[in-house]
PDB file of C-alpha atoms in Angstrom:
ATOM      1  CA  LEU A   1     129.967  11.378  80.488  1.00 55.00           C
ATOM      2  CA  SER A   2     127.447  11.124  77.699  1.00 59.00           C
ATOM      3  CA  GLY A   3     125.825  14.275  76.383  1.00 59.00           C
ATOM      4  CA  ALA A   4     122.612  13.668  78.353  1.00 66.00           C
ATOM      5  CA  ASP A   5     124.485  12.913  81.594  1.00 70.00           C
ATOM      6  CA  ASN A   6     126.637  16.000  81.189  1.00 72.00           C
ATOM      7  CA  GLU A   7     123.550  18.199  80.704  1.00 73.00           C
ATOM      8  CA  THR A   8     121.908  16.655  83.785  1.00 75.00           C
ATOM      9  CA  LEU A   9     125.026  17.382  85.826  1.00 73.00           C
ATOM     10  CA  LYS A  10     125.051  21.018  84.662  1.00 69.00           C
ATOM     11  CA  GLN A  11     121.393  21.455  85.627  1.00 71.00           C
ATOM     12  CA  ARG A  12     122.077  19.918  89.033  1.00 70.00           C
ATOM     13  CA  ARG A  13     124.988  22.298  89.655  1.00 65.00           C
ATOM     14  CA  MET A  14     122.856  25.292  88.710  1.00 62.00           C
ATOM     15  CA  GLN A  15     120.118  24.179  91.121  1.00 63.00           C
ATOM     16  CA  ILE A  16     122.605  23.827  93.986  1.00 55.00           C
ATOM     17  CA  MET A  17     124.203  27.211  93.262  1.00 52.00           C
ATOM     18  CA  SER A  18     120.841  28.961  92.969  1.00 52.00           C
ATOM     19  CA  ARG A  19     119.854  27.916  96.514  1.00 53.00           C
ATOM     20  CA  GLY A  20     122.393  30.307  97.981  1.00 51.00           C
ATOM     21  CA  LEU A  21     121.427  33.264  95.791  1.00 53.00           C
ATOM     22  CA  PRO A  22     119.118  36.030  97.035  1.00 57.00           C
ATOM     23  CA  LYS A  23     115.751  36.232  95.345  1.00 71.00           C
ATOM     24  CA  GLN A  24     115.642  39.137  92.929  1.00 82.00           C
ATOM     25  CA  LYS A  25     113.290  41.889  93.977  1.00 90.00           C
ATOM     26  CA  PRO A  26     112.547  44.978  91.847  1.00 93.00           C
ATOM     27  CA  ILE A  27     113.424  48.426  93.164  1.00 93.00           C
ATOM     28  CA  GLU A  28     110.136  50.030  94.119  1.00 92.00           C
ATOM     29  CA  GLY A  29     108.973  52.590  91.563  1.00 93.00           C
ATOM     30  CA  VAL A  30     111.674  51.717  88.998  1.00 96.00           C
ATOM     31  CA  LYS A  31     110.501  50.188  85.730  1.00 95.00           C
ATOM     32  CA  GLN A  32     113.826  49.420  84.036  1.00 97.00           C
ATOM     33  CA  VAL A  33     117.400  49.163  85.318  1.00 96.00           C
ATOM     34  CA  ILE A  34     120.314  49.672  82.907  1.00 97.00           C
ATOM     35  CA  VAL A  35     123.803  48.917  84.211  1.00 96.00           C
ATOM     36  CA  VAL A  36     126.855  50.559  82.654  1.00 95.00           C
ATOM     37  CA  ALA A  37     129.965  48.463  83.221  1.00 91.00           C
ATOM     38  CA  SER A  38     133.530  47.881  82.124  1.00 87.00           C
ATOM     39  CA  GLY A  39     136.139  45.332  82.958  1.00 75.00           C
ATOM     40  CA  LYS A  40     138.891  47.932  83.363  1.00 74.00           C
ATOM     41  CA  GLY A  41     138.918  51.292  85.116  1.00 77.00           C
ATOM     42  CA  GLY A  42     139.736  54.510  83.285  1.00 76.00           C
ATOM     43  CA  VAL A  43     137.854  53.738  80.066  1.00 85.00           C
ATOM     44  CA  GLY A  44     135.173  56.407  80.561  1.00 87.00           C
ATOM     45  CA  LYS A  45     132.436  54.277  82.104  1.00 91.00           C
ATOM     46  CA  SER A  46     131.161  56.946  84.526  1.00 94.00           C
ATOM     47  CA  THR A  47     131.235  59.629  81.829  1.00 95.00           C
ATOM     48  CA  THR A  48     129.208  57.304  79.620  1.00 95.00           C
ATOM     49  CA  ALA A  49     126.728  56.536  82.423  1.00 96.00           C
ATOM     50  CA  VAL A  50     126.153  60.224  83.182  1.00 97.00           C
ATOM     51  CA  ASN A  51     125.672  61.239  79.563  1.00 97.00           C
ATOM     52  CA  LEU A  52     123.545  58.156  78.837  1.00 98.00           C
ATOM     53  CA  ALA A  53     121.173  59.101  81.666  1.00 98.00           C
ATOM     54  CA  LEU A  54     120.929  62.686  80.374  1.00 98.00           C
ATOM     55  CA  ALA A  55     120.481  61.462  76.798  1.00 98.00           C
ATOM     56  CA  LEU A  56     117.651  59.102  77.782  1.00 98.00           C
ATOM     57  CA  ALA A  57     115.836  62.066  79.347  1.00 97.00           C
ATOM     58  CA  ALA A  58     116.649  64.375  76.424  1.00 97.00           C
ATOM     59  CA  ASN A  59     115.381  61.908  73.825  1.00 97.00           C
ATOM     60  CA  ASP A  60     112.013  61.569  75.593  1.00 96.00           C
ATOM     61  CA  SER A  61     111.046  64.279  78.073  1.00 94.00           C
ATOM     62  CA  SER A  62     108.119  62.165  79.298  1.00 95.00           C
ATOM     63  CA  LYS A  63     110.533  59.647  80.841  1.00 96.00           C
ATOM     64  CA  ALA A  64     111.838  60.013  84.395  1.00 97.00           C
ATOM     65  CA  VAL A  65     115.483  58.988  84.749  1.00 98.00           C
ATOM     66  CA  GLY A  66     117.637  58.233  87.776  1.00 97.00           C
ATOM     67  CA  LEU A  67     121.368  57.627  88.178  1.00 97.00           C
ATOM     68  CA  LEU A  68     122.790  55.295  90.830  1.00 96.00           C
ATOM     69  CA  ASP A  69     126.535  55.224  91.532  1.00 93.00           C
ATOM     70  CA  VAL A  70     127.515  51.905  93.149  1.00 90.00           C
ATOM     71  CA  ASP A  71     131.257  52.483  92.858  1.00 85.00           C
ATOM     72  CA  VAL A  72     131.787  52.566  96.630  1.00 81.00           C
ATOM     73  CA  TYR A  73     135.563  53.117  96.543  1.00 79.00           C
ATOM     74  CA  GLY A  74     135.696  55.740  93.785  1.00 79.00           C
ATOM     75  CA  PRO A  75     132.339  57.501  93.300  1.00 88.00           C
ATOM     76  CA  SER A  76     132.430  59.961  90.390  1.00 90.00           C
ATOM     77  CA  ILE A  77     128.779  60.938  89.973  1.00 93.00           C
ATOM     78  CA  PRO A  78     128.720  63.768  92.586  1.00 93.00           C
ATOM     79  CA  LYS A  79     131.457  65.699  90.751  1.00 94.00           C
ATOM     80  CA  MET A  80     130.215  64.944  87.230  1.00 95.00           C
ATOM     81  CA  MET A  81     126.631  65.932  88.123  1.00 97.00           C
ATOM     82  CA  ASN A  82     127.750  68.962  90.185  1.00 96.00           C
ATOM     83  CA  LEU A  83     126.075  67.738  93.359  1.00 95.00           C
ATOM     84  CA  LYS A  84     127.104  68.103  97.008  1.00 91.00           C
ATOM     85  CA  GLY A  85     125.467  67.489 100.345  1.00 89.00           C
ATOM     86  CA  SER A  86     123.736  64.666 102.130  1.00 89.00           C
ATOM     87  CA  PRO A  87     120.394  63.174 101.098  1.00 92.00           C
ATOM     88  CA  GLU A  88     117.329  64.045 103.165  1.00 92.00           C
ATOM     89  CA  LEU A  89     115.161  61.302 104.652  1.00 92.00           C
ATOM     90  CA  SER A  90     111.556  60.714 103.682  1.00 90.00           C
ATOM     91  CA  GLN A  91     108.770  60.047 106.205  1.00 89.00           C
ATOM     92  CA  SER A  92     109.364  56.333 105.660  1.00 90.00           C
ATOM     93  CA  ASN A  93     113.066  56.819 106.570  1.00 92.00           C
ATOM     94  CA  LEU A  94     114.310  56.341 102.998  1.00 94.00           C
ATOM     95  CA  MET A  95     117.025  58.525 101.453  1.00 94.00           C
ATOM     96  CA  ARG A  96     115.840  61.022  98.867  1.00 95.00           C
ATOM     97  CA  PRO A  97     118.081  61.294  95.775  1.00 96.00           C
ATOM     98  CA  LEU A  98     119.745  64.597  94.982  1.00 96.00           C
ATOM     99  CA  LEU A  99     118.505  66.220  91.786  1.00 96.00           C
ATOM    100  CA  ASN A 100     120.316  68.098  89.026  1.00 97.00           C
ATOM    101  CA  TYR A 101     119.720  68.550  85.289  1.00 96.00           C
ATOM    102  CA  GLY A 102     116.424  66.703  85.794  1.00 96.00           C
ATOM    103  CA  ILE A 103     118.185  63.495  86.904  1.00 97.00           C
ATOM    104  CA  ALA A 104     117.679  61.955  90.363  1.00 97.00           C
ATOM    105  CA  CYS A 105     121.094  60.850  91.683  1.00 97.00           C
ATOM    106  CA  MET A 106     122.323  58.679  94.534  1.00 95.00           C
ATOM    107  CA  SER A 107     125.942  57.881  95.324  1.00 92.00           C
ATOM    108  CA  MET A 108     128.186  56.762  98.136  1.00 87.00           C
ATOM    109  CA  GLY A 109     129.881  60.105  97.530  1.00 87.00           C
ATOM    110  CA  PHE A 110     126.901  61.810  99.215  1.00 90.00           C
ATOM    111  CA  LEU A 111     127.381  59.742 102.379  1.00 82.00           C
ATOM    112  CA  VAL A 112     131.114  60.221 103.044  1.00 75.00           C
ATOM    113  CA  GLU A 113     133.483  63.179 102.995  1.00 70.00           C
ATOM    114  CA  GLU A 114     134.671  64.056  99.486  1.00 65.00           C
ATOM    115  CA  THR A 115     138.360  63.482 100.277  1.00 60.00           C
ATOM    116  CA  ALA A 116     137.879  60.583 102.703  1.00 59.00           C
ATOM    117  CA  PRO A 117     138.964  57.149 101.461  1.00 61.00           C
ATOM    118  CA  VAL A 118     136.509  54.296 101.953  1.00 65.00           C
ATOM    119  CA  VAL A 119     138.605  51.680 103.739  1.00 62.00           C
ATOM    120  CA  TRP A 120     136.098  48.872 104.118  1.00 66.00           C
ATOM    121  CA  ARG A 121     136.114  45.103 103.957  1.00 66.00           C
ATOM    122  CA  GLY A 122     133.734  43.116 101.777  1.00 66.00           C
ATOM    123  CA  LEU A 123     130.868  42.785 104.280  1.00 74.00           C
ATOM    124  CA  MET A 124     130.728  46.543 104.879  1.00 80.00           C
ATOM    125  CA  VAL A 125     130.736  47.177 101.131  1.00 78.00           C
ATOM    126  CA  MET A 126     127.877  44.700 100.654  1.00 81.00           C
ATOM    127  CA  SER A 127     125.917  46.442 103.406  1.00 83.00           C
ATOM    128  CA  ALA A 128     126.428  49.794 101.676  1.00 84.00           C
ATOM    129  CA  ILE A 129     125.285  48.361  98.334  1.00 86.00           C
ATOM    130  CA  GLU A 130     122.178  46.943 100.008  1.00 87.00           C
ATOM    131  CA  LYS A 131     121.354  50.408 101.381  1.00 89.00           C
ATOM    132  CA  LEU A 132     121.874  52.064  97.997  1.00 90.00           C
ATOM    133  CA  LEU A 133     119.602  49.488  96.350  1.00 89.00           C
ATOM    134  CA  ARG A 134     116.849  49.244  98.966  1.00 91.00           C
ATOM    135  CA  GLN A 135     116.828  52.390 101.098  1.00 93.00           C
ATOM    136  CA  VAL A 136     116.377  55.083  98.455  1.00 95.00           C
ATOM    137  CA  ASP A 137     113.045  56.707  97.611  1.00 96.00           C
ATOM    138  CA  TRP A 138     113.271  57.027  93.812  1.00 96.00           C
ATOM    139  CA  GLY A 139     109.623  57.950  93.339  1.00 94.00           C
ATOM    140  CA  GLN A 140     108.547  56.754  89.898  1.00 95.00           C
ATOM    141  CA  LEU A 141     111.328  56.173  87.349  1.00 96.00           C
ATOM    142  CA  ASN A 142     111.192  54.851  83.809  1.00 96.00           C
ATOM    143  CA  TYR A 143     114.948  54.238  83.723  1.00 97.00           C
ATOM    144  CA  LEU A 144     117.552  53.836  86.448  1.00 97.00           C
ATOM    145  CA  VAL A 145     121.089  53.954  85.062  1.00 97.00           C
ATOM    146  CA  VAL A 146     123.564  52.197  87.375  1.00 96.00           C
ATOM    147  CA  ASP A 147     127.232  53.186  87.197  1.00 94.00           C
ATOM    148  CA  MET A 148     129.059  49.989  88.185  1.00 91.00           C
ATOM    149  CA  PRO A 149     132.636  49.822  89.496  1.00 86.00           C
ATOM    150  CA  PRO A 150     135.267  48.259  87.228  1.00 81.00           C
ATOM    151  CA  GLY A 151     135.863  44.528  87.436  1.00 75.00           C
ATOM    152  CA  THR A 152     133.723  41.453  88.014  1.00 68.00           C
ATOM    153  CA  GLY A 153     133.732  41.149  91.791  1.00 73.00           C
ATOM    154  CA  ASP A 154     131.397  41.223  94.785  1.00 77.00           C
ATOM    155  CA  VAL A 155     129.609  44.467  93.930  1.00 82.00           C
ATOM    156  CA  GLN A 156     128.726  43.360  90.405  1.00 84.00           C
ATOM    157  CA  LEU A 157     127.437  40.012  91.637  1.00 82.00           C
ATOM    158  CA  SER A 158     125.494  41.601  94.491  1.00 83.00           C
ATOM    159  CA  VAL A 159     123.725  44.050  92.171  1.00 88.00           C
ATOM    160  CA  THR A 160     122.919  41.506  89.463  1.00 88.00           C
ATOM    161  CA  GLN A 161     121.654  38.913  91.941  1.00 86.00           C
ATOM    162  CA  ASN A 162     119.494  41.282  94.007  1.00 88.00           C
ATOM    163  CA  ILE A 163     117.549  43.224  91.385  1.00 92.00           C
ATOM    164  CA  PRO A 164     116.143  42.409  87.946  1.00 93.00           C
ATOM    165  CA  ILE A 165     118.245  44.181  85.315  1.00 94.00           C
ATOM    166  CA  SER A 166     116.808  45.057  81.916  1.00 96.00           C
ATOM    167  CA  GLY A 167     120.191  45.216  80.227  1.00 95.00           C
ATOM    168  CA  ALA A 168     123.897  45.939  80.484  1.00 95.00           C
ATOM    169  CA  VAL A 169     126.006  48.358  78.450  1.00 95.00           C
ATOM    170  CA  ILE A 170     129.711  47.470  78.243  1.00 92.00           C
ATOM    171  CA  VAL A 171     132.146  50.383  77.803  1.00 91.00           C
ATOM    172  CA  SER A 172     135.660  49.909  76.443  1.00 87.00           C
ATOM    173  CA  THR A 173     138.342  51.746  74.558  1.00 84.00           C
ATOM    174  CA  PRO A 174     139.630  50.057  71.363  1.00 83.00           C
ATOM    175  CA  GLN A 175     142.849  49.112  73.176  1.00 81.00           C
ATOM    176  CA  ASP A 176     143.585  45.378  73.439  1.00 78.00           C
ATOM    177  CA  VAL A 177     144.280  45.560  77.188  1.00 80.00           C
ATOM    178  CA  ALA A 178     140.886  47.162  77.853  1.00 82.00           C
ATOM    179  CA  LEU A 179     139.116  44.767  75.501  1.00 83.00           C
ATOM    180  CA  MET A 180     140.448  41.743  77.395  1.00 86.00           C
ATOM    181  CA  ASP A 181     138.719  42.951  80.548  1.00 83.00           C
ATOM    182  CA  ALA A 182     135.601  44.092  78.671  1.00 85.00           C
ATOM    183  CA  ARG A 183     135.222  40.534  77.404  1.00 87.00           C
ATOM    184  CA  LYS A 184     135.398  39.215  80.979  1.00 86.00           C
ATOM    185  CA  GLY A 185     132.692  41.691  81.972  1.00 86.00           C
ATOM    186  CA  ALA A 186     130.453  40.550  79.129  1.00 88.00           C
ATOM    187  CA  GLU A 187     130.969  36.899  80.023  1.00 88.00           C
ATOM    188  CA  MET A 188     130.097  37.636  83.655  1.00 89.00           C
ATOM    189  CA  PHE A 189     126.757  39.176  82.670  1.00 90.00           C
ATOM    190  CA  ARG A 190     125.997  36.162  80.508  1.00 89.00           C
ATOM    191  CA  LYS A 191     126.720  33.820  83.422  1.00 88.00           C
ATOM    192  CA  VAL A 192     124.251  35.666  85.655  1.00 88.00           C
ATOM    193  CA  HIS A 193     121.677  35.897  82.824  1.00 90.00           C
ATOM    194  CA  VAL A 194     121.728  39.675  82.365  1.00 92.00           C
ATOM    195  CA  PRO A 195     120.963  40.713  78.762  1.00 94.00           C
ATOM    196  CA  ILE A 196     123.830  42.647  77.155  1.00 93.00           C
ATOM    197  CA  LEU A 197     122.438  45.526  75.110  1.00 96.00           C
ATOM    198  CA  GLY A 198     125.754  46.177  73.376  1.00 93.00           C
ATOM    199  CA  LEU A 199     129.201  47.767  73.538  1.00 92.00           C
ATOM    200  CA  VAL A 200     130.167  51.425  73.529  1.00 93.00           C
ATOM    201  CA  GLN A 201     133.543  52.116  71.915  1.00 90.00           C
ATOM    202  CA  ASN A 202     134.860  55.066  73.916  1.00 86.00           C
ATOM    203  CA  MET A 203     137.838  57.261  72.950  1.00 84.00           C
ATOM    204  CA  SER A 204     137.524  55.772  69.478  1.00 80.00           C
ATOM    205  CA  VAL A 205     139.455  58.484  67.632  1.00 76.00           C
ATOM    206  CA  PHE A 206     141.209  61.784  68.350  1.00 78.00           C
ATOM    207  CA  GLN A 207     140.868  64.698  65.945  1.00 73.00           C
ATOM    208  CA  CYS A 208     143.445  67.467  66.275  1.00 73.00           C
ATOM    209  CA  PRO A 209     141.536  70.747  66.855  1.00 73.00           C
ATOM    210  CA  LYS A 210     144.084  72.647  64.725  1.00 73.00           C
ATOM    211  CA  CYS A 211     144.941  70.480  61.741  1.00 76.00           C
ATOM    212  CA  LYS A 212     141.855  68.174  61.958  1.00 71.00           C
ATOM    213  CA  GLN A 213     144.005  65.079  61.484  1.00 74.00           C
ATOM    214  CA  ARG A 214     142.347  61.999  62.971  1.00 76.00           C
ATOM    215  CA  THR A 215     144.502  59.637  65.053  1.00 79.00           C
ATOM    216  CA  HIS A 216     143.449  56.319  66.577  1.00 76.00           C
ATOM    217  CA  ILE A 217     145.439  56.665  69.793  1.00 74.00           C
ATOM    218  CA  PHE A 218     144.060  53.476  71.352  1.00 76.00           C
ATOM    219  CA  GLY A 219     143.785  51.507  68.122  1.00 69.00           C
ATOM    220  CA  ALA A 220     141.025  51.299  65.538  1.00 76.00           C
ATOM    221  CA  ASP A 221     137.748  49.375  65.847  1.00 75.00           C
ATOM    222  CA  GLY A 222     138.884  47.029  68.603  1.00 77.00           C
ATOM    223  CA  ALA A 223     135.430  47.077  70.235  1.00 75.00           C
ATOM    224  CA  ARG A 224     133.834  46.215  66.894  1.00 83.00           C
ATOM    225  CA  ARG A 225     136.028  43.155  66.560  1.00 84.00           C
ATOM    226  CA  LEU A 226     135.174  42.099  70.093  1.00 84.00           C
ATOM    227  CA  ALA A 227     131.468  42.634  69.423  1.00 83.00           C
ATOM    228  CA  ARG A 228     131.649  40.335  66.407  1.00 86.00           C
ATOM    229  CA  THR A 229     133.438  37.709  68.485  1.00 88.00           C
ATOM    230  CA  LEU A 230     130.769  37.857  71.202  1.00 86.00           C
ATOM    231  CA  ASP A 231     127.874  38.233  68.745  1.00 89.00           C
ATOM    232  CA  LEU A 232     126.958  41.616  70.208  1.00 90.00           C
ATOM    233  CA  ASP A 233     126.073  45.025  68.759  1.00 90.00           C
ATOM    234  CA  VAL A 234     128.168  48.183  68.950  1.00 91.00           C
ATOM    235  CA  LEU A 235     125.803  50.870  70.212  1.00 95.00           C
ATOM    236  CA  GLY A 236     128.051  53.700  69.065  1.00 93.00           C
ATOM    237  CA  ASP A 237     131.456  55.390  69.124  1.00 91.00           C
ATOM    238  CA  ILE A 238     132.480  58.257  71.387  1.00 90.00           C
ATOM    239  CA  PRO A 239     135.541  60.242  70.265  1.00 88.00           C
ATOM    240  CA  LEU A 240     138.423  61.277  72.506  1.00 87.00           C
ATOM    241  CA  HIS A 241     137.534  64.949  72.754  1.00 87.00           C
ATOM    242  CA  LEU A 242     138.630  67.752  75.073  1.00 85.00           C
ATOM    243  CA  ASN A 243     135.039  69.001  75.457  1.00 89.00           C
ATOM    244  CA  ILE A 244     133.885  65.714  76.989  1.00 91.00           C
ATOM    245  CA  ARG A 245     136.667  65.791  79.577  1.00 90.00           C
ATOM    246  CA  GLU A 246     136.234  69.473  80.425  1.00 92.00           C
ATOM    247  CA  THR A 247     132.462  69.335  80.811  1.00 94.00           C
ATOM    248  CA  SER A 248     132.725  66.222  83.000  1.00 93.00           C
ATOM    249  CA  ASP A 249     135.325  67.825  85.265  1.00 92.00           C
ATOM    250  CA  THR A 250     133.261  71.011  85.678  1.00 94.00           C
ATOM    251  CA  GLY A 251     130.057  69.129  86.481  1.00 95.00           C
ATOM    252  CA  GLN A 252     128.280  70.201  83.292  1.00 96.00           C
ATOM    253  CA  PRO A 253     127.993  67.004  81.196  1.00 96.00           C
ATOM    254  CA  ILE A 254     128.212  67.571  77.477  1.00 96.00           C
ATOM    255  CA  VAL A 255     124.711  66.291  76.694  1.00 97.00           C
ATOM    256  CA  PHE A 256     123.368  69.041  78.963  1.00 96.00           C
ATOM    257  CA  SER A 257     125.837  71.872  78.346  1.00 95.00           C
ATOM    258  CA  GLN A 258     126.507  71.403  74.600  1.00 95.00           C
ATOM    259  CA  PRO A 259     123.509  69.455  73.259  1.00 95.00           C
ATOM    260  CA  GLU A 260     124.168  70.500  69.641  1.00 95.00           C
ATOM    261  CA  SER A 261     127.773  69.288  69.614  1.00 93.00           C
ATOM    262  CA  ASP A 262     128.746  66.179  67.661  1.00 90.00           C
ATOM    263  CA  GLU A 263     129.888  64.545  70.895  1.00 92.00           C
ATOM    264  CA  ALA A 264     126.509  65.063  72.592  1.00 95.00           C
ATOM    265  CA  LYS A 265     124.709  63.747  69.513  1.00 95.00           C
ATOM    266  CA  ALA A 266     126.799  60.571  69.729  1.00 95.00           C
ATOM    267  CA  TYR A 267     125.462  59.961  73.242  1.00 96.00           C
ATOM    268  CA  LEU A 268     121.917  60.719  72.107  1.00 97.00           C
ATOM    269  CA  ARG A 269     122.219  58.104  69.348  1.00 97.00           C
ATOM    270  CA  ILE A 270     123.570  55.555  71.824  1.00 97.00           C
ATOM    271  CA  ALA A 271     120.650  56.222  74.177  1.00 97.00           C
ATOM    272  CA  ALA A 272     118.207  55.658  71.311  1.00 97.00           C
ATOM    273  CA  GLU A 273     119.915  52.351  70.489  1.00 97.00           C
ATOM    274  CA  VAL A 274     119.721  51.290  74.143  1.00 97.00           C
ATOM    275  CA  VAL A 275     115.967  51.957  74.278  1.00 97.00           C
ATOM    276  CA  LYS A 276     115.419  49.934  71.094  1.00 95.00           C
ATOM    277  CA  ARG A 277     117.022  46.894  72.693  1.00 95.00           C
ATOM    278  CA  LEU A 278     115.335  47.033  76.086  1.00 95.00           C
ATOM    279  CA  PRO A 279     112.709  44.402  76.940  1.00 91.00           C
ATOM    280  CA  PRO A 280     109.204  45.570  77.913  1.00 87.00           C
ATOM    281  CA  PRO A 281     109.277  47.499  81.233  1.00 82.00           C
ATOM    282  CA  LEU A 282     107.973  46.217  84.548  1.00 65.00           C
ATOM    283  CA  GLU A 283     104.397  47.243  85.254  1.00 64.00           C
TER     284      GLU A 283
END
């Protein structure tokens, strides 16, 4: 095919594919949606999402922030935000988010027993995602941070195709295995035309609390190399630190419980970088 014919064929394929896609509809009351994603599990995506939401609120107290956990199979937000119980229903039969640390939160973890596994097929998962997206009364939010599950499957596609997303934050450790999947996640967002705000390099370095020696357990600057390859920015580095793990496990995220710590300040800087890169909000 000539160059012109090839371009025409690509446009035709896109038109055919777009016919089967749902029309994007904003979440009522939400001005900007920021998704936090990773290709691989266990890289600290949920910890980043929680502390990013708190940091957005801490950097500008005039902004209302919400946190949506769409990881149906492994919701982490209830524990990290120290929240339990079921959401109440509004007069219009919408679920009201649970509130802690000034952040409105919704998660599948509020709708099932804490220890109960979610053993669902794809259609049931899609139905649950639809409810989390459309049947929650968020009030008025400036930012809704969405904690995505790992991977590039049905949930990611459902979220990105149903609602307009202001930007995506990709979280990865510097390890090559994690970076391979982070790249796939970035390419997925590009395919569905979601702007990528940048990468967060999590667990970037470990500093021994006794001797202060710094060790790059997962490798050094892997996310920076990937960012250069993809022509993306690195929003910041988060160290591998005991305080971050302990505060997450006890439901007192470090941005809230230790706001003057170096680790909390790293999240605050990342939140500021995210805001700089966001497009103008929906009116």
